[in-house]
């Protein structure tokens, strides 16, 4: 009897945990993503319109065509990249920037952690 009650309680607990825990893959957390951005991207990228650093401004980058920020000297490889920066394209690129679009001048080893990538992309989505 007690065993059965405990079992039911455990099930209820597991359900509650599933309902409240953040989903891992697709949905990123923009607040955590901002911290990732400040740690790993901000040296090279600003997030305001028109401010280019070592890299182009990343304001409104999600769904945008690559190599379209004015007054930024992109590599030929990036200019030849015609695939818009969808969430999936960004995820592939950020996992291995130099492996994805050959010859890019973004000297950055990438974000190996999928959660970091999802979070930073969620943050980029807020920049518009
Ligand atoms: C060491 C400097 C550096 C770091 C660190 C860096 N980037 Fe870049 N990024 C660049 C440069 C330079 C380019 C332009 C690449 C080219 O033209 O080949 C670029 C290009 C990009 C582009 C394409 C922009 C466009 O207008 O098409 C995106 C998106 C991007 N970076 C995202 C990120 C994110 C997100 C991070 C952090 C996780 C990051 N980068 C870290 C230097 C950097």
Short mmCIF file of N, CA and C and ligand atoms in Angstrom, two decimals:
data_model
loop_
_atom_site.label_atom_id
_atom_site.label_comp_id
_atom_site.label_asym_id
_atom_site.label_seq_id
_atom_site.Cartn_x
_atom_site.Cartn_y
_atom_site.Cartn_z
N UNK A 1 0.84 -1.21 0.00
CA UNK A 1 0.00 0.00 0.00
C UNK A 1 0.87 1.25 0.00
N UNK A 2 1.79 1.33 0.98
CA UNK A 2 2.68 2.51 1.03
C UNK A 2 3.54 2.57 -0.23
N UNK A 3 4.02 1.37 -0.65
CA UNK A 3 4.87 1.32 -1.84
C UNK A 3 4.14 1.89 -3.03
N UNK A 4 2.88 1.55 -3.14
CA UNK A 4 2.12 2.01 -4.29
C UNK A 4 1.93 3.54 -4.25
N UNK A 5 1.69 4.04 -3.06
CA UNK A 5 1.52 5.48 -2.91
C UNK A 5 2.81 6.22 -3.31
N UNK A 6 3.92 5.67 -2.85
CA UNK A 6 5.21 6.29 -3.19
C UNK A 6 5.41 6.29 -4.71
N UNK A 7 5.02 5.16 -5.33
CA UNK A 7 5.17 5.06 -6.79
C UNK A 7 4.35 6.15 -7.49
N UNK A 8 3.13 6.34 -7.03
CA UNK A 8 2.25 7.36 -7.63
C UNK A 8 2.86 8.75 -7.43
N UNK A 9 3.37 8.98 -6.22
CA UNK A 9 3.99 10.28 -5.94
C UNK A 9 5.20 10.52 -6.84
N UNK A 10 5.97 9.44 -7.05
CA UNK A 10 7.16 9.59 -7.89
C UNK A 10 6.76 9.93 -9.32
N UNK A 11 5.70 9.28 -9.80
CA UNK A 11 5.23 9.59 -11.15
C UNK A 11 4.81 11.05 -11.27
N UNK A 12 4.08 11.51 -10.25
CA UNK A 12 3.62 12.90 -10.27
C UNK A 12 4.81 13.85 -10.27
N UNK A 13 5.81 13.51 -9.48
CA UNK A 13 7.01 14.33 -9.40
C UNK A 13 7.73 14.38 -10.76
N UNK A 14 7.87 13.21 -11.39
CA UNK A 14 8.55 13.14 -12.68
C UNK A 14 7.81 13.98 -13.72
N UNK A 15 6.49 13.93 -13.69
CA UNK A 15 5.69 14.72 -14.61
C UNK A 15 5.92 16.21 -14.40
N UNK A 16 5.94 16.61 -13.12
CA UNK A 16 6.13 18.02 -12.82
C UNK A 16 7.50 18.47 -13.31
N UNK A 17 8.50 17.61 -13.14
CA UNK A 17 9.85 17.96 -13.59
C UNK A 17 9.87 18.15 -15.11
N UNK A 18 9.21 17.24 -15.82
CA UNK A 18 9.19 17.33 -17.28
C UNK A 18 8.49 18.60 -17.73
N UNK A 19 7.42 18.96 -17.02
CA UNK A 19 6.64 20.12 -17.43
C UNK A 19 7.42 21.41 -17.21
N UNK A 20 8.26 21.45 -16.17
CA UNK A 20 8.91 22.72 -15.85
C UNK A 20 10.33 22.84 -16.41
N UNK A 21 10.96 21.70 -16.73
CA UNK A 21 12.34 21.81 -17.20
C UNK A 21 12.37 22.39 -18.60
N UNK A 22 13.37 23.24 -18.91
CA UNK A 22 13.43 23.81 -20.26
C UNK A 22 13.73 22.73 -21.29
N UNK A 23 13.21 22.89 -22.49
CA UNK A 23 13.53 21.89 -23.51
C UNK A 23 14.96 22.14 -23.99
N UNK A 24 15.61 21.09 -24.39
CA UNK A 24 17.05 21.20 -24.60
C UNK A 24 17.44 21.66 -26.00
N UNK A 25 16.92 21.02 -27.02
CA UNK A 25 17.48 21.24 -28.35
C UNK A 25 17.02 22.53 -29.02
N UNK A 26 15.78 22.57 -29.47
CA UNK A 26 15.36 23.64 -30.36
C UNK A 26 15.25 25.01 -29.66
N UNK A 27 14.60 25.04 -28.50
CA UNK A 27 14.34 26.30 -27.85
C UNK A 27 15.52 26.74 -27.00
N UNK A 28 16.17 27.81 -27.37
CA UNK A 28 17.26 28.30 -26.56
C UNK A 28 16.78 29.32 -25.54
N UNK A 29 17.65 29.66 -24.62
CA UNK A 29 17.35 30.64 -23.59
C UNK A 29 18.13 31.92 -23.90
N UNK A 30 17.42 33.00 -24.30
CA UNK A 30 18.11 34.21 -24.73
C UNK A 30 18.96 34.86 -23.63
N UNK A 31 18.55 34.69 -22.37
CA UNK A 31 19.31 35.31 -21.28
C UNK A 31 20.66 34.60 -21.12
N UNK A 32 20.62 33.26 -21.12
CA UNK A 32 21.87 32.50 -21.08
C UNK A 32 22.69 32.77 -22.34
N UNK A 33 21.98 32.95 -23.46
CA UNK A 33 22.65 33.20 -24.73
C UNK A 33 23.40 34.52 -24.75
N UNK A 34 22.84 35.52 -24.07
CA UNK A 34 23.51 36.82 -24.00
C UNK A 34 24.85 36.67 -23.28
N UNK A 35 24.87 35.86 -22.23
CA UNK A 35 26.12 35.63 -21.50
C UNK A 35 27.13 34.92 -22.39
N UNK A 36 26.67 33.93 -23.17
CA UNK A 36 27.56 33.24 -24.11
C UNK A 36 28.10 34.25 -25.13
N UNK A 37 27.21 35.09 -25.62
CA UNK A 37 27.61 36.10 -26.61
C UNK A 37 28.69 37.02 -26.05
N UNK A 38 28.46 37.50 -24.83
CA UNK A 38 29.42 38.44 -24.23
C UNK A 38 30.77 37.77 -24.00
N UNK A 39 30.72 36.48 -23.71
CA UNK A 39 31.95 35.74 -23.43
C UNK A 39 32.69 35.41 -24.72
N UNK A 40 31.95 35.05 -25.79
CA UNK A 40 32.63 34.46 -26.94
C UNK A 40 32.51 35.23 -28.26
N UNK A 41 31.58 36.14 -28.39
CA UNK A 41 31.40 36.80 -29.69
C UNK A 41 31.69 38.30 -29.63
N UNK A 42 31.50 38.90 -28.47
CA UNK A 42 31.47 40.36 -28.38
C UNK A 42 32.79 41.03 -28.72
N UNK A 43 33.90 40.33 -28.55
CA UNK A 43 35.19 40.91 -28.95
C UNK A 43 35.18 41.29 -30.42
N UNK A 44 34.50 40.51 -31.21
CA UNK A 44 34.52 40.70 -32.66
C UNK A 44 33.22 41.25 -33.23
N UNK A 45 32.11 41.10 -32.53
CA UNK A 45 30.81 41.49 -33.09
C UNK A 45 30.05 42.44 -32.17
N UNK A 46 29.57 43.54 -32.74
CA UNK A 46 28.63 44.40 -32.02
C UNK A 46 27.21 43.98 -32.40
N UNK A 47 26.23 44.40 -31.60
CA UNK A 47 24.84 44.01 -31.87
C UNK A 47 23.98 45.22 -32.21
N UNK A 48 24.59 46.37 -32.47
CA UNK A 48 23.82 47.55 -32.87
C UNK A 48 23.99 47.76 -34.37
N UNK A 49 23.00 48.42 -34.98
CA UNK A 49 23.01 48.63 -36.43
C UNK A 49 24.25 49.43 -36.82
N UNK A 50 24.93 48.95 -37.86
CA UNK A 50 25.97 49.76 -38.49
C UNK A 50 27.31 49.77 -37.78
N UNK A 51 27.45 49.12 -36.64
CA UNK A 51 28.75 49.13 -35.95
C UNK A 51 29.49 47.83 -36.24
N UNK A 52 30.48 47.92 -37.12
CA UNK A 52 31.28 46.75 -37.45
C UNK A 52 32.58 46.77 -36.67
N UNK A 53 32.95 45.62 -36.14
CA UNK A 53 34.24 45.50 -35.45
C UNK A 53 35.14 44.63 -36.32
N UNK A 54 35.81 43.65 -35.73
CA UNK A 54 36.56 42.68 -36.53
C UNK A 54 35.57 41.92 -37.43
N UNK A 55 34.39 41.66 -36.88
CA UNK A 55 33.31 41.03 -37.63
C UNK A 55 32.18 42.03 -37.85
N UNK A 56 31.23 41.69 -38.74
CA UNK A 56 30.11 42.59 -39.04
C UNK A 56 29.12 42.67 -37.87
N UNK A 57 28.34 43.76 -37.83
CA UNK A 57 27.28 43.88 -36.83
C UNK A 57 26.33 42.68 -36.96
N UNK A 58 25.91 42.13 -35.82
CA UNK A 58 24.98 40.99 -35.87
C UNK A 58 23.55 41.43 -35.55
N UNK A 59 23.26 42.72 -35.66
CA UNK A 59 21.90 43.16 -35.46
C UNK A 59 21.00 42.53 -36.53
N UNK A 60 19.90 41.92 -36.13
CA UNK A 60 18.91 41.35 -37.05
C UNK A 60 19.51 40.32 -38.02
N UNK A 61 20.44 39.52 -37.53
CA UNK A 61 21.13 38.58 -38.44
C UNK A 61 20.27 37.36 -38.78
N UNK A 62 19.35 36.99 -37.87
CA UNK A 62 18.57 35.77 -38.09
C UNK A 62 17.63 35.96 -39.28
N UNK A 63 17.69 35.04 -40.22
CA UNK A 63 16.92 35.04 -41.49
C UNK A 63 17.50 35.98 -42.54
N UNK A 64 18.57 36.69 -42.21
CA UNK A 64 19.17 37.61 -43.16
C UNK A 64 20.09 36.86 -44.13
N UNK A 65 20.30 37.42 -45.32
CA UNK A 65 21.26 36.81 -46.26
C UNK A 65 22.67 37.07 -45.76
N UNK A 66 23.58 36.11 -45.94
CA UNK A 66 24.97 36.31 -45.50
C UNK A 66 25.62 37.47 -46.26
N UNK A 67 26.63 38.05 -45.63
CA UNK A 67 27.49 39.04 -46.26
C UNK A 67 26.73 40.25 -46.81
N UNK A 68 25.74 40.75 -46.06
CA UNK A 68 24.95 41.88 -46.55
C UNK A 68 25.03 43.11 -45.64
N UNK A 69 25.88 43.10 -44.62
CA UNK A 69 26.04 44.31 -43.81
C UNK A 69 26.88 45.31 -44.62
N UNK A 70 26.37 46.56 -44.79
CA UNK A 70 27.12 47.54 -45.57
C UNK A 70 28.47 47.86 -44.92
N UNK A 71 29.41 48.19 -45.75
CA UNK A 71 30.73 48.64 -45.30
C UNK A 71 31.51 47.60 -44.51
N UNK A 72 31.20 46.33 -44.71
CA UNK A 72 32.05 45.32 -44.09
C UNK A 72 32.73 44.52 -45.20
N UNK A 73 34.04 44.33 -45.06
CA UNK A 73 34.82 43.62 -46.09
C UNK A 73 34.77 42.12 -45.82
N UNK A 74 33.74 41.48 -46.35
CA UNK A 74 33.60 40.03 -46.19
C UNK A 74 34.62 39.28 -47.04
N UNK A 75 34.88 38.04 -46.66
CA UNK A 75 35.71 37.17 -47.49
C UNK A 75 34.90 36.76 -48.74
N UNK A 76 35.61 36.37 -49.78
CA UNK A 76 34.92 35.90 -50.98
C UNK A 76 34.06 34.67 -50.67
N UNK A 77 34.57 33.83 -49.75
CA UNK A 77 33.83 32.62 -49.39
C UNK A 77 32.47 32.99 -48.77
N UNK A 78 32.47 34.01 -47.90
CA UNK A 78 31.20 34.41 -47.28
C UNK A 78 30.29 35.06 -48.30
N UNK A 79 30.85 35.84 -49.21
CA UNK A 79 30.01 36.48 -50.24
C UNK A 79 29.38 35.43 -51.16
N UNK A 80 30.08 34.31 -51.33
CA UNK A 80 29.55 33.25 -52.18
C UNK A 80 28.50 32.40 -51.48
N UNK A 81 28.35 32.61 -50.16
CA UNK A 81 27.39 31.84 -49.38
C UNK A 81 25.99 32.44 -49.54
N UNK A 82 25.10 31.72 -50.21
CA UNK A 82 23.78 32.28 -50.54
C UNK A 82 22.67 31.81 -49.60
N UNK A 83 23.04 30.92 -48.67
CA UNK A 83 22.00 30.36 -47.80
C UNK A 83 21.69 31.33 -46.65
N UNK A 84 20.42 31.76 -46.49
CA UNK A 84 20.10 32.70 -45.42
C UNK A 84 20.47 32.14 -44.04
N UNK A 85 20.67 33.05 -43.09
CA UNK A 85 21.04 32.63 -41.73
C UNK A 85 19.81 32.18 -40.95
N UNK A 86 19.28 31.03 -41.32
CA UNK A 86 18.20 30.44 -40.54
C UNK A 86 18.79 29.88 -39.25
N UNK A 87 17.92 29.50 -38.33
CA UNK A 87 18.39 28.91 -37.07
C UNK A 87 19.28 27.69 -37.36
N UNK A 88 18.86 26.86 -38.32
CA UNK A 88 19.64 25.67 -38.65
C UNK A 88 20.99 26.04 -39.26
N UNK A 89 20.99 27.01 -40.17
CA UNK A 89 22.25 27.42 -40.80
C UNK A 89 23.20 28.02 -39.77
N UNK A 90 22.65 28.82 -38.85
CA UNK A 90 23.49 29.39 -37.80
C UNK A 90 24.06 28.30 -36.90
N UNK A 91 23.24 27.32 -36.59
CA UNK A 91 23.68 26.23 -35.72
C UNK A 91 24.86 25.48 -36.37
N UNK A 92 24.73 25.18 -37.66
CA UNK A 92 25.80 24.48 -38.37
C UNK A 92 27.06 25.34 -38.42
N UNK A 93 26.86 26.60 -38.75
CA UNK A 93 28.01 27.52 -38.87
C UNK A 93 28.74 27.67 -37.55
N UNK A 94 27.99 27.91 -36.47
CA UNK A 94 28.63 28.20 -35.18
C UNK A 94 29.29 26.96 -34.58
N UNK A 95 28.85 25.78 -34.99
CA UNK A 95 29.49 24.57 -34.49
C UNK A 95 30.92 24.49 -35.01
N UNK A 96 31.14 24.95 -36.24
CA UNK A 96 32.46 24.85 -36.85
C UNK A 96 32.58 25.88 -37.97
N UNK A 97 32.79 27.16 -37.61
CA UNK A 97 32.75 28.24 -38.62
C UNK A 97 33.67 27.99 -39.80
N UNK A 98 34.89 27.51 -39.54
CA UNK A 98 35.85 27.41 -40.63
C UNK A 98 35.62 26.14 -41.44
N UNK A 99 34.92 25.18 -40.88
CA UNK A 99 34.62 23.97 -41.62
C UNK A 99 33.37 24.14 -42.47
N UNK A 100 32.46 25.06 -42.03
CA UNK A 100 31.17 25.18 -42.72
C UNK A 100 31.28 25.99 -44.00
N UNK A 101 31.76 27.20 -43.95
CA UNK A 101 31.91 28.02 -45.14
C UNK A 101 33.41 28.17 -45.34
N UNK A 102 33.93 27.45 -46.31
CA UNK A 102 35.39 27.35 -46.42
C UNK A 102 36.05 28.70 -46.64
N UNK A 103 37.11 28.93 -45.92
CA UNK A 103 37.90 30.13 -46.12
C UNK A 103 37.35 31.37 -45.44
N UNK A 104 36.35 31.26 -44.59
CA UNK A 104 35.85 32.45 -43.90
C UNK A 104 36.95 33.02 -43.03
N UNK A 105 36.88 34.32 -42.85
CA UNK A 105 37.92 34.94 -42.03
C UNK A 105 37.50 35.10 -40.58
N UNK A 106 36.50 34.38 -40.17
CA UNK A 106 36.12 34.41 -38.76
C UNK A 106 37.02 33.42 -38.02
N UNK A 107 38.08 33.93 -37.40
CA UNK A 107 39.04 33.07 -36.72
C UNK A 107 38.52 32.72 -35.34
N UNK A 108 37.62 31.80 -35.34
CA UNK A 108 36.91 31.43 -34.12
C UNK A 108 36.66 29.94 -34.21
N UNK A 109 37.02 29.22 -33.18
CA UNK A 109 36.98 27.76 -33.26
C UNK A 109 35.57 27.20 -33.23
N UNK A 110 34.60 28.04 -32.83
CA UNK A 110 33.22 27.57 -32.82
C UNK A 110 32.75 27.21 -31.42
N UNK A 111 31.45 26.94 -31.33
CA UNK A 111 30.82 26.56 -30.07
C UNK A 111 30.46 25.09 -30.14
N UNK A 112 31.26 24.22 -29.54
CA UNK A 112 30.99 22.78 -29.63
C UNK A 112 29.72 22.36 -28.88
N UNK A 113 29.33 23.15 -27.90
CA UNK A 113 28.19 22.77 -27.05
C UNK A 113 26.87 23.20 -27.68
N UNK A 114 25.98 22.22 -27.97
CA UNK A 114 24.72 22.49 -28.66
C UNK A 114 23.82 23.43 -27.85
N UNK A 115 23.85 23.32 -26.54
CA UNK A 115 23.02 24.21 -25.71
C UNK A 115 23.52 25.65 -25.82
N UNK A 116 24.83 25.84 -25.80
CA UNK A 116 25.39 27.18 -25.98
C UNK A 116 24.94 27.77 -27.31
N UNK A 117 24.97 26.92 -28.35
CA UNK A 117 24.57 27.41 -29.68
C UNK A 117 23.09 27.79 -29.69
N UNK A 118 22.25 26.92 -29.15
CA UNK A 118 20.80 27.21 -29.14
C UNK A 118 20.54 28.50 -28.35
N UNK A 119 21.26 28.68 -27.25
CA UNK A 119 21.05 29.87 -26.42
C UNK A 119 21.50 31.14 -27.14
N UNK A 120 22.67 31.07 -27.77
CA UNK A 120 23.18 32.27 -28.42
C UNK A 120 22.31 32.63 -29.63
N UNK A 121 21.77 31.62 -30.32
CA UNK A 121 20.88 31.89 -31.46
C UNK A 121 19.58 32.51 -30.95
N UNK A 122 19.08 32.02 -29.81
CA UNK A 122 17.87 32.61 -29.21
C UNK A 122 18.12 34.07 -28.86
N UNK A 123 19.33 34.36 -28.39
CA UNK A 123 19.67 35.76 -28.10
C UNK A 123 19.71 36.59 -29.39
N UNK A 124 20.33 36.04 -30.45
CA UNK A 124 20.40 36.76 -31.73
C UNK A 124 19.00 37.08 -32.25
N UNK A 125 18.06 36.15 -31.98
CA UNK A 125 16.68 36.38 -32.44
C UNK A 125 16.02 37.58 -31.77
N UNK A 126 16.55 37.99 -30.61
CA UNK A 126 15.95 39.15 -29.92
C UNK A 126 16.46 40.46 -30.48
N UNK A 127 17.47 40.42 -31.35
CA UNK A 127 18.11 41.64 -31.83
C UNK A 127 17.43 42.14 -33.10
N UNK A 128 16.30 42.79 -32.94
CA UNK A 128 15.66 43.39 -34.11
C UNK A 128 14.69 44.46 -33.68
C1 LIG B 1 37.80 36.40 -33.73
C2 LIG B 1 36.68 37.22 -34.15
C3 LIG B 1 35.30 36.57 -34.19
C4 LIG B 1 34.65 35.88 -33.20
C5 LIG B 1 35.15 35.50 -31.81
C6 LIG B 1 33.33 35.58 -33.72
N1 LIG B 1 33.20 36.07 -35.00
FE1 LIG B 1 31.59 35.90 -36.20
N2 LIG B 1 32.58 36.77 -37.74
C7 LIG B 1 33.88 37.27 -37.66
C8 LIG B 1 34.30 37.73 -38.99
C9 LIG B 1 35.65 38.35 -39.34
C10 LIG B 1 33.21 37.48 -39.86
C11 LIG B 1 33.15 37.69 -41.38
C12 LIG B 1 33.56 36.36 -42.01
C13 LIG B 1 33.86 36.40 -43.49
O1 LIG B 1 33.64 37.41 -44.16
O2 LIG B 1 34.35 35.36 -44.00
C14 LIG B 1 32.15 36.89 -39.04
C15 LIG B 1 30.90 36.51 -39.51
C16 LIG B 1 29.85 36.07 -38.73
C17 LIG B 1 28.51 35.84 -39.19
C18 LIG B 1 27.99 36.10 -40.61
C19 LIG B 1 27.48 37.54 -40.63
C20 LIG B 1 26.93 38.04 -41.95
O3 LIG B 1 26.68 39.26 -42.02
O4 LIG B 1 26.75 37.26 -42.89
C21 LIG B 1 27.77 35.42 -38.13
C22 LIG B 1 26.30 35.05 -38.10
C23 LIG B 1 28.66 35.36 -37.00
N3 LIG B 1 29.92 35.76 -37.40
C24 LIG B 1 28.29 34.97 -35.72
C25 LIG B 1 29.17 34.86 -34.63
C26 LIG B 1 28.78 34.43 -33.32
C27 LIG B 1 27.35 34.13 -32.89
C28 LIG B 1 29.92 34.37 -32.56
C29 LIG B 1 30.06 33.90 -31.14
C30 LIG B 1 29.53 32.59 -30.83
C31 LIG B 1 31.02 34.81 -33.41
N4 LIG B 1 30.52 35.10 -34.65
C32 LIG B 1 32.35 34.93 -33.01
C33 LIG B 1 34.66 37.33 -36.52
C34 LIG B 1 34.39 36.68 -35.32
#
